[in-house]
């Protein structure tokens, strides 16, 4: 079914390649003006383009205020052409190989190489196509754990498109519970589960962190994935500690390498410790476990 809604875009272009921390701060400042954000190089790497798309037209004064701390930047605000823009954007996404998975859009359905596990992911208004370092890093952590760990009860917090829940189901061959606090993400993840034949084995609920009854009453979990952001990970640390099984593992991402210290400190304070970490460019994946009890003297 085609998605046709009135959409508006905030576009910012500049003729230099920004430092990563500066660019991420700029993207964070622009995020409130829409539901989807794209950011990429232009002019052969000499420039940069950021576009935020949403269903409400932002006030020009508000956008100007958000840009003020970043110097002489200007934004253009206008309607997005009336077409199935989600479908159009997906056409440009090439399929992605990640371990045994062939991650693709509808336009590459049926093209998975022999022996690969196809995952058709429609991002829609949700996060997680596998292309961002945080998502791909979490999949790599899952692949590493699958070599030595048996999982019976996994949980995916902030599931987005559902990609980590689907990968978990395939790798460990068990039912997966997943939650997200965004209704659009829940809808997209459920649609993706149906497309991939996982409707019965991946249950997706609306939940703010661990608050949904299905999640509260379903633990403890021997595998928890949470690819969200550093601050939510910190605030959810006590809930993770309550819900992680004694020999379980938690895969946390959505954080920069510079944020590792704060995220680890919050979890160490509730009895968890680092098992291993993976890093890709500026991004980090932390795999945690319960702190081993000290032997009694």
Tab-separated table of C-alpha atoms in Angstrom:
chain	number	residue	atom	x	y	z
A	1	UNK	CA	0.000	0.000	0.000
A	2	UNK	CA	1.396	3.402	-0.916
A	3	UNK	CA	2.014	5.972	1.766
A	4	UNK	CA	0.853	9.438	0.674
A	5	UNK	CA	0.765	12.121	3.339
A	6	UNK	CA	1.548	15.819	3.271
A	7	UNK	CA	5.189	16.156	4.240
A	8	UNK	CA	7.571	19.040	4.801
A	9	UNK	CA	11.357	19.114	4.620
A	10	UNK	CA	14.011	21.228	6.313
A	11	UNK	CA	17.166	21.258	4.186
A	12	UNK	CA	20.581	22.485	5.312
A	13	UNK	CA	23.599	22.510	2.986
A	14	UNK	CA	27.156	23.637	3.654
A	15	UNK	CA	30.311	23.595	1.555
A	16	UNK	CA	32.677	21.819	3.938
A	17	UNK	CA	33.046	18.409	5.500
A	18	UNK	CA	32.103	18.788	9.183
A	19	UNK	CA	33.761	17.210	12.186
A	20	UNK	CA	31.709	14.279	13.414
A	21	UNK	CA	30.874	15.686	16.857
A	22	UNK	CA	29.794	19.032	15.360
A	23	UNK	CA	27.641	17.316	12.732
A	24	UNK	CA	25.974	15.030	15.279
A	25	UNK	CA	25.171	18.027	17.467
A	26	UNK	CA	23.648	19.794	14.461
A	27	UNK	CA	21.576	16.727	13.566
A	28	UNK	CA	20.355	16.519	17.169
A	29	UNK	CA	19.318	20.164	17.034
A	30	UNK	CA	17.316	19.546	13.845
A	31	UNK	CA	15.682	16.260	14.864
A	32	UNK	CA	12.686	17.901	16.627
A	33	UNK	CA	11.519	19.347	13.314
A	34	UNK	CA	10.557	16.000	11.790
A	35	UNK	CA	10.287	12.238	12.068
A	36	UNK	CA	13.009	11.200	9.606
A	37	UNK	CA	16.505	12.591	9.098
A	38	UNK	CA	19.051	11.921	6.365
A	39	UNK	CA	22.620	13.193	6.356
A	40	UNK	CA	25.240	12.621	3.682
A	41	UNK	CA	28.274	13.950	1.800
A	42	UNK	CA	27.896	16.094	-1.305
A	43	UNK	CA	30.210	17.421	-4.002
A	44	UNK	CA	32.540	14.435	-3.810
A	45	UNK	CA	33.016	14.775	-0.061
A	46	UNK	CA	33.628	18.539	-0.095
A	47	UNK	CA	30.180	19.442	1.242
A	48	UNK	CA	27.334	18.070	3.358
A	49	UNK	CA	23.553	17.890	3.199
A	50	UNK	CA	21.089	17.340	6.063
A	51	UNK	CA	17.373	16.910	5.476
A	52	UNK	CA	14.642	16.482	8.083
A	53	UNK	CA	11.201	15.325	6.925
A	54	UNK	CA	8.018	15.574	8.985
A	55	UNK	CA	4.264	15.927	8.768
A	56	UNK	CA	4.151	19.460	10.191
A	57	UNK	CA	5.749	22.543	8.690
A	58	UNK	CA	8.294	23.948	11.172
A	59	UNK	CA	8.329	27.642	12.002
A	60	UNK	CA	11.200	29.397	10.237
A	61	UNK	CA	12.079	31.308	13.394
A	62	UNK	CA	12.381	28.087	15.379
A	63	UNK	CA	14.676	26.540	12.782
A	64	UNK	CA	16.776	29.717	12.655
A	65	UNK	CA	17.127	29.651	16.458
A	66	UNK	CA	18.224	25.998	16.382
A	67	UNK	CA	20.900	26.801	13.785
A	68	UNK	CA	22.252	29.907	15.513
A	69	UNK	CA	24.871	28.086	17.678
A	70	UNK	CA	26.377	26.530	14.531
A	71	UNK	CA	27.408	29.722	12.765
A	72	UNK	CA	26.274	31.049	9.409
A	73	UNK	CA	24.014	28.215	8.295
A	74	UNK	CA	20.743	28.713	6.477
A	75	UNK	CA	17.847	26.320	5.986
A	76	UNK	CA	15.195	25.982	3.315
A	77	UNK	CA	11.744	24.815	4.422
A	78	UNK	CA	9.153	23.519	1.996
A	79	UNK	CA	6.749	20.748	1.045
A	80	UNK	CA	7.998	17.387	-0.158
A	81	UNK	CA	6.638	16.511	-3.647
A	82	UNK	CA	3.371	14.598	-3.458
A	83	UNK	CA	4.470	11.071	-4.250
A	84	UNK	CA	5.216	7.809	-2.528
A	85	UNK	CA	8.467	9.194	-1.140
A	86	UNK	CA	9.144	6.233	1.117
A	87	UNK	CA	9.007	3.837	-1.816
A	88	UNK	CA	11.152	6.169	-3.900
A	89	UNK	CA	13.811	6.425	-1.209
A	90	UNK	CA	13.924	2.652	-0.736
A	91	UNK	CA	14.674	2.102	-4.434
A	92	UNK	CA	18.122	3.592	-3.922
A	93	UNK	CA	19.089	1.242	-1.113
A	94	UNK	CA	21.321	-1.570	-2.288
A	95	UNK	CA	21.011	-4.935	-0.506
A	96	UNK	CA	23.405	-5.511	2.365
A	97	UNK	CA	25.257	-8.698	3.328
A	98	UNK	CA	25.940	-9.087	7.035
A	99	UNK	CA	27.125	-12.484	8.174
A	100	UNK	CA	24.441	-14.963	7.037
A	101	UNK	CA	21.880	-12.198	6.434
A	102	UNK	CA	20.870	-10.618	3.132
A	103	UNK	CA	19.148	-7.391	4.169
A	104	UNK	CA	17.101	-5.841	1.391
A	105	UNK	CA	14.088	-3.810	0.380
A	106	UNK	CA	10.975	-4.888	-1.484
A	107	UNK	CA	12.659	-4.150	-4.820
A	108	UNK	CA	15.252	-6.910	-4.178
A	109	UNK	CA	12.792	-9.534	-2.966
A	110	UNK	CA	13.743	-13.015	-4.165
A	111	UNK	CA	17.334	-12.078	-4.992
A	112	UNK	CA	19.061	-13.466	-1.909
A	113	UNK	CA	22.140	-15.581	-2.682
A	114	UNK	CA	21.870	-19.300	-2.081
A	115	UNK	CA	22.310	-20.122	1.596
A	116	UNK	CA	21.742	-16.546	2.809
A	117	UNK	CA	18.974	-15.579	5.229
A	118	UNK	CA	16.871	-12.876	3.577
A	119	UNK	CA	15.504	-10.070	5.753
A	120	UNK	CA	13.220	-7.608	3.992
A	121	UNK	CA	13.265	-4.380	5.976
A	122	UNK	CA	10.941	-1.458	5.331
A	123	UNK	CA	12.238	1.422	7.423
A	124	UNK	CA	9.239	3.713	6.999
A	125	UNK	CA	9.275	6.063	9.984
A	126	UNK	CA	11.339	3.629	12.070
A	127	UNK	CA	15.094	3.292	12.617
A	128	UNK	CA	17.168	0.309	11.609
A	129	UNK	CA	17.978	-0.826	8.073
A	130	UNK	CA	21.307	-2.346	9.120
A	131	UNK	CA	23.306	0.373	7.405
A	132	UNK	CA	24.103	2.464	10.458
A	133	UNK	CA	27.132	1.418	12.500
A	134	UNK	CA	24.995	0.922	15.603
A	135	UNK	CA	22.647	-1.579	13.945
A	136	UNK	CA	25.355	-3.478	12.091
A	137	UNK	CA	27.452	-3.520	15.260
A	138	UNK	CA	24.615	-5.116	17.213
A	139	UNK	CA	24.210	-7.794	14.531
A	140	UNK	CA	27.937	-8.528	14.749
A	141	UNK	CA	27.620	-8.872	18.531
A	142	UNK	CA	24.681	-11.265	18.070
A	143	UNK	CA	26.716	-13.364	15.645
A	144	UNK	CA	29.572	-13.548	18.153
A	145	UNK	CA	27.291	-14.574	21.024
A	146	UNK	CA	25.518	-17.163	18.870
A	147	UNK	CA	28.775	-19.118	18.600
A	148	UNK	CA	28.886	-19.933	22.310
A	149	UNK	CA	25.557	-19.030	23.902
A	150	UNK	CA	22.179	-20.734	24.079
A	151	UNK	CA	19.277	-18.314	24.364
A	152	UNK	CA	15.766	-19.226	25.459
A	153	UNK	CA	14.155	-15.877	26.232
A	154	UNK	CA	15.376	-12.801	24.300
A	155	UNK	CA	14.075	-9.226	24.486
A	156	UNK	CA	14.621	-6.303	22.099
A	157	UNK	CA	14.107	-2.819	23.586
A	158	UNK	CA	13.506	0.043	21.136
A	159	UNK	CA	13.039	-2.374	18.249
A	160	UNK	CA	12.561	0.213	15.479
A	161	UNK	CA	12.088	-1.748	12.252
A	162	UNK	CA	12.451	-5.025	14.164
A	163	UNK	CA	15.727	-5.943	12.462
A	164	UNK	CA	17.541	-7.023	15.655
A	165	UNK	CA	14.544	-9.038	16.840
A	166	UNK	CA	14.406	-10.822	13.481
A	167	UNK	CA	18.146	-11.527	13.477
A	168	UNK	CA	17.888	-12.863	17.027
A	169	UNK	CA	15.036	-15.193	16.079
A	170	UNK	CA	16.991	-16.643	13.160
A	171	UNK	CA	20.254	-17.044	15.069
A	172	UNK	CA	18.805	-18.637	18.207
A	173	UNK	CA	15.590	-20.154	16.794
A	174	UNK	CA	13.415	-19.025	19.713
A	175	UNK	CA	10.417	-16.687	20.101
A	176	UNK	CA	11.426	-13.050	20.582
A	177	UNK	CA	9.639	-10.298	22.488
A	178	UNK	CA	10.251	-6.760	21.243
A	179	UNK	CA	9.005	-3.329	22.255
A	180	UNK	CA	9.119	0.287	21.150
A	181	UNK	CA	7.584	3.457	22.579
A	182	UNK	CA	6.796	4.831	19.124
A	183	UNK	CA	3.500	3.650	17.599
A	184	UNK	CA	4.793	4.133	14.046
A	185	UNK	CA	7.790	1.933	14.807
A	186	UNK	CA	5.554	-0.764	16.294
A	187	UNK	CA	3.361	-0.698	13.185
A	188	UNK	CA	6.377	-0.879	10.844
A	189	UNK	CA	8.008	-3.677	12.862
A	190	UNK	CA	4.803	-5.725	12.825
A	191	UNK	CA	4.475	-5.262	9.074
A	192	UNK	CA	8.097	-6.345	8.635
A	193	UNK	CA	7.542	-9.391	10.842
A	194	UNK	CA	4.616	-10.441	8.640
A	195	UNK	CA	6.603	-9.869	5.422
A	196	UNK	CA	9.442	-12.044	6.743
A	197	UNK	CA	7.189	-14.842	7.970
A	198	UNK	CA	7.973	-14.075	11.615
A	199	UNK	CA	4.582	-12.847	12.784
A	200	UNK	CA	4.119	-15.821	15.122
A	201	UNK	CA	7.688	-15.988	16.443
A	202	UNK	CA	8.381	-12.263	17.034
A	203	UNK	CA	5.887	-10.466	19.271
A	204	UNK	CA	6.049	-6.676	19.117
A	205	UNK	CA	4.391	-4.513	21.765
A	206	UNK	CA	4.125	-0.814	22.496
A	207	UNK	CA	6.274	-0.137	25.528
A	208	UNK	CA	8.190	2.711	27.121
A	209	UNK	CA	11.304	0.780	28.038
A	210	UNK	CA	10.352	-2.172	30.225
A	211	UNK	CA	6.956	-0.803	31.323
A	212	UNK	CA	4.578	-2.878	29.188
A	213	UNK	CA	2.970	-5.716	31.125
A	214	UNK	CA	4.160	-8.277	28.576
A	215	UNK	CA	7.770	-7.219	29.176
A	216	UNK	CA	7.487	-6.755	32.954
A	217	UNK	CA	5.947	-10.177	33.408
A	218	UNK	CA	8.028	-12.039	30.828
A	219	UNK	CA	11.474	-11.906	32.417
A	220	UNK	CA	14.117	-12.623	33.312
A	221	UNK	CA	15.678	-12.479	29.844
A	222	UNK	CA	18.928	-14.210	28.955
A	223	UNK	CA	19.533	-11.850	26.017
A	224	UNK	CA	18.554	-8.178	25.824
A	225	UNK	CA	19.293	-5.933	22.851
A	226	UNK	CA	18.835	-2.170	23.116
A	227	UNK	CA	19.994	-0.026	20.216
A	228	UNK	CA	18.693	3.346	21.364
A	229	UNK	CA	20.729	6.333	22.642
A	230	UNK	CA	23.193	6.885	25.472
A	231	UNK	CA	20.873	8.830	27.804
A	232	UNK	CA	17.969	6.348	27.572
A	233	UNK	CA	20.421	3.490	28.102
A	234	UNK	CA	21.646	5.198	31.280
A	235	UNK	CA	18.139	5.817	32.608
A	236	UNK	CA	17.088	2.221	31.837
A	237	UNK	CA	20.117	0.644	33.556
A	238	UNK	CA	18.217	-0.295	36.768
A	239	UNK	CA	15.432	-1.916	34.721
A	240	UNK	CA	17.960	-3.884	32.698
A	241	UNK	CA	19.585	-5.140	35.893
A	242	UNK	CA	16.190	-6.283	37.192
A	243	UNK	CA	15.316	-8.117	33.990
A	244	UNK	CA	18.623	-9.700	32.929
A	245	UNK	CA	19.026	-13.381	33.818
A	246	UNK	CA	21.973	-14.512	35.949
A	247	UNK	CA	24.030	-15.749	32.989
A	248	UNK	CA	22.465	-13.415	30.458
A	249	UNK	CA	24.005	-10.860	28.128
A	250	UNK	CA	22.850	-7.381	27.129
A	251	UNK	CA	23.868	-5.753	23.843
A	252	UNK	CA	23.738	-1.962	24.131
A	253	UNK	CA	24.308	0.503	21.316
A	254	UNK	CA	23.311	3.863	19.936
A	255	UNK	CA	26.230	5.464	21.760
A	256	UNK	CA	29.443	7.148	20.676
A	257	UNK	CA	32.830	5.944	21.878
A	258	UNK	CA	33.042	9.141	23.933
A	259	UNK	CA	29.865	8.092	25.796
A	260	UNK	CA	31.078	4.631	26.789
A	261	UNK	CA	32.373	5.747	30.185
A	262	UNK	CA	29.045	7.219	31.316
A	263	UNK	CA	26.982	4.295	30.027
A	264	UNK	CA	29.292	1.747	31.673
A	265	UNK	CA	29.317	3.648	34.966
A	266	UNK	CA	25.516	3.632	35.128
A	267	UNK	CA	25.394	-0.117	34.596
A	268	UNK	CA	28.283	-0.907	36.920
A	269	UNK	CA	26.344	0.922	39.637
A	270	UNK	CA	23.536	-1.638	39.327
A	271	UNK	CA	25.736	-4.748	39.294
A	272	UNK	CA	26.569	-5.213	35.609
A	273	UNK	CA	29.981	-5.240	33.943
A	274	UNK	CA	31.534	-5.246	30.491
A	275	UNK	CA	31.899	-8.585	28.731
A	276	UNK	CA	33.256	-7.192	25.454
A	277	UNK	CA	32.902	-4.183	23.173
A	278	UNK	CA	32.843	-3.616	19.428
A	279	UNK	CA	33.681	-0.299	17.769
A	280	UNK	CA	32.921	0.984	14.291
A	281	UNK	CA	34.119	4.456	13.371
A	282	UNK	CA	32.799	6.776	16.125
A	283	UNK	CA	30.210	4.296	17.410
A	284	UNK	CA	30.354	1.648	20.102
A	285	UNK	CA	28.535	-1.557	21.064
A	286	UNK	CA	28.797	-2.691	24.689
A	287	UNK	CA	27.996	-6.265	25.680
A	288	UNK	CA	27.302	-6.544	29.394
A	289	UNK	CA	26.846	-9.353	31.904
A	290	UNK	CA	26.169	-9.613	35.615
A	291	UNK	CA	29.171	-8.884	37.791
A	292	UNK	CA	30.634	-12.070	39.193
A	293	UNK	CA	30.087	-12.469	42.911
A	294	UNK	CA	33.226	-12.152	44.996
A	295	UNK	CA	34.164	-15.394	46.781
A	296	UNK	CA	33.554	-15.344	50.511
A	297	UNK	CA	36.573	-15.485	52.758
